[in-house]
Amino acid sequence: MSRRTLTRHFARATGMSITDWLTAERLRRSQTLLEAGDLPVEQVAEAVGYLSAVTGASSLKRALASARRNGGVPFVAALSRRGSHCRSRSGISRHP
């Protein structure tokens, strides 16, 4: 299967791009780890797969800022809904 075909099938099945899905999963896991309160942000970022603590912390900060801008709607929820009405560059709908 080609990369492009995989990308199209994934978007059709999940309503999200692979990158958006991975980001959402990392943020969900980050939230769980941060709520447990046992690890600092740097270790949480590493634990969920970011290559550096800086990248992970930056992603978490963007998610929090997005939640504030959206009136408290969590970034992950907003990201998940985004695919339900968006179209990809190829014009293929992202919802099943």
mmCIF file of C-alpha atoms in Angstrom:
data_model
loop_
_atom_site.group_PDB
_atom_site.id
_atom_site.type_symbol
_atom_site.label_atom_id
_atom_site.label_comp_id
_atom_site.label_asym_id
_atom_site.label_seq_id
_atom_site.Cartn_x
_atom_site.Cartn_y
_atom_site.Cartn_z
ATOM 1 C CA MET A 1 0.000 0.000 0.000
ATOM 2 C CA SER A 2 1.371 3.419 -0.885
ATOM 3 C CA ARG A 3 1.806 6.150 1.679
ATOM 4 C CA ARG A 4 -0.873 8.261 -0.006
ATOM 5 C CA THR A 5 -3.364 5.383 -0.027
ATOM 6 C CA LEU A 6 -2.737 4.724 3.656
ATOM 7 C CA THR A 7 -3.214 8.413 4.414
ATOM 8 C CA ARG A 8 -6.536 8.507 2.542
ATOM 9 C CA HIS A 9 -7.838 5.317 4.177
ATOM 10 C CA PHE A 10 -6.786 6.507 7.625
ATOM 11 C CA ALA A 11 -8.492 9.883 7.171
ATOM 12 C CA ARG A 12 -11.643 8.223 5.876
ATOM 13 C CA ALA A 13 -11.756 5.781 8.804
ATOM 14 C CA THR A 14 -10.903 8.204 11.612
ATOM 15 C CA GLY A 15 -11.963 11.595 10.315
ATOM 16 C CA MET A 16 -8.458 12.862 11.056
ATOM 17 C CA SER A 17 -5.061 12.970 9.441
ATOM 18 C CA ILE A 18 -2.436 10.638 10.875
ATOM 19 C CA THR A 19 -0.596 13.634 12.339
ATOM 20 C CA ASP A 20 -3.747 15.027 13.992
ATOM 21 C CA TRP A 21 -4.623 11.604 15.391
ATOM 22 C CA LEU A 22 -1.133 11.093 16.785
ATOM 23 C CA THR A 23 -1.163 14.557 18.351
ATOM 24 C CA ALA A 24 -4.569 13.909 19.917
ATOM 25 C CA GLU A 25 -3.419 10.564 21.335
ATOM 26 C CA ARG A 26 -0.259 12.117 22.747
ATOM 27 C CA LEU A 27 -2.312 14.875 24.370
ATOM 28 C CA ARG A 28 -4.787 12.391 25.866
ATOM 29 C CA ARG A 29 -1.944 10.369 27.353
ATOM 30 C CA SER A 30 -0.204 13.544 28.526
ATOM 31 C CA GLN A 31 -3.355 14.656 30.298
ATOM 32 C CA THR A 32 -3.594 11.332 32.128
ATOM 33 C CA LEU A 33 0.047 11.447 33.203
ATOM 34 C CA LEU A 34 -0.102 15.091 34.266
ATOM 35 C CA GLU A 35 -3.285 14.534 36.269
ATOM 36 C CA ALA A 36 -1.555 11.700 38.119
ATOM 37 C CA GLY A 37 0.952 14.334 39.208
ATOM 38 C CA ASP A 38 3.957 12.023 39.396
ATOM 39 C CA LEU A 39 6.004 13.329 36.463
ATOM 40 C CA PRO A 40 7.223 16.762 35.380
ATOM 41 C CA VAL A 41 6.163 18.035 31.947
ATOM 42 C CA GLU A 42 9.538 17.160 30.433
ATOM 43 C CA GLN A 43 9.226 13.502 31.408
ATOM 44 C CA VAL A 44 5.595 13.384 30.292
ATOM 45 C CA ALA A 45 6.607 14.735 26.876
ATOM 46 C CA GLU A 46 9.238 12.042 26.536
ATOM 47 C CA ALA A 47 6.899 9.313 27.795
ATOM 48 C CA VAL A 48 4.255 10.060 25.152
ATOM 49 C CA GLY A 49 6.706 10.031 22.268
ATOM 50 C CA TYR A 50 7.889 13.566 21.664
ATOM 51 C CA LEU A 51 11.501 13.677 20.534
ATOM 52 C CA SER A 52 12.304 16.452 22.959
ATOM 53 C CA ALA A 53 10.821 17.961 26.076
ATOM 54 C CA VAL A 54 10.732 21.328 24.298
ATOM 55 C CA THR A 55 8.558 19.961 21.481
ATOM 56 C CA GLY A 56 6.236 18.196 23.908
ATOM 57 C CA ALA A 57 5.898 21.175 26.222
ATOM 58 C CA SER A 58 5.218 23.417 23.223
ATOM 59 C CA SER A 59 2.467 21.096 22.008
ATOM 60 C CA LEU A 60 0.882 21.008 25.460
ATOM 61 C CA LYS A 61 0.985 24.811 25.713
ATOM 62 C CA ARG A 62 -0.701 25.153 22.307
ATOM 63 C CA ALA A 63 -3.385 22.698 23.422
ATOM 64 C CA LEU A 64 -4.082 24.666 26.593
ATOM 65 C CA ALA A 65 -4.196 27.966 24.701
ATOM 66 C CA SER A 66 -6.572 26.429 22.172
ATOM 67 C CA ALA A 67 -8.849 25.215 24.964
ATOM 68 C CA ARG A 68 -8.968 28.716 26.441
ATOM 69 C CA ARG A 69 -9.762 30.276 23.037
ATOM 70 C CA ASN A 70 -12.553 27.748 22.485
ATOM 71 C CA GLY A 71 -14.287 28.576 25.742
ATOM 72 C CA GLY A 72 -12.918 25.629 27.653
ATOM 73 C CA VAL A 73 -13.440 23.018 24.941
ATOM 74 C CA PRO A 74 -10.465 20.679 25.288
ATOM 75 C CA PHE A 75 -8.040 20.748 22.375
ATOM 76 C CA VAL A 76 -8.426 17.019 21.804
ATOM 77 C CA ALA A 77 -12.213 17.336 21.475
ATOM 78 C CA ALA A 78 -11.886 20.290 19.111
ATOM 79 C CA LEU A 79 -9.298 18.420 17.064
ATOM 80 C CA SER A 80 -11.523 15.344 16.862
ATOM 81 C CA ARG A 81 -14.507 17.385 15.694
ATOM 82 C CA ARG A 82 -12.437 19.269 13.144
ATOM 83 C CA GLY A 83 -12.213 16.278 10.844
ATOM 84 C CA SER A 84 -15.968 15.784 10.751
ATOM 85 C CA HIS A 85 -16.548 18.825 8.572
ATOM 86 C CA CYS A 86 -13.217 19.457 6.871
ATOM 87 C CA ARG A 87 -12.052 18.339 3.509
ATOM 88 C CA SER A 88 -8.525 17.304 2.766
ATOM 89 C CA ARG A 89 -6.396 18.963 0.104
ATOM 90 C CA SER A 90 -7.415 16.209 -2.291
ATOM 91 C CA GLY A 91 -11.093 17.011 -1.697
ATOM 92 C CA ILE A 92 -11.788 13.687 -0.001
ATOM 93 C CA SER A 93 -14.101 14.056 2.951
ATOM 94 C CA ARG A 94 -12.506 13.103 6.245
ATOM 95 C CA HIS A 95 -15.560 11.535 7.786
ATOM 96 C CA PRO A 96 -16.709 7.975 7.160
#
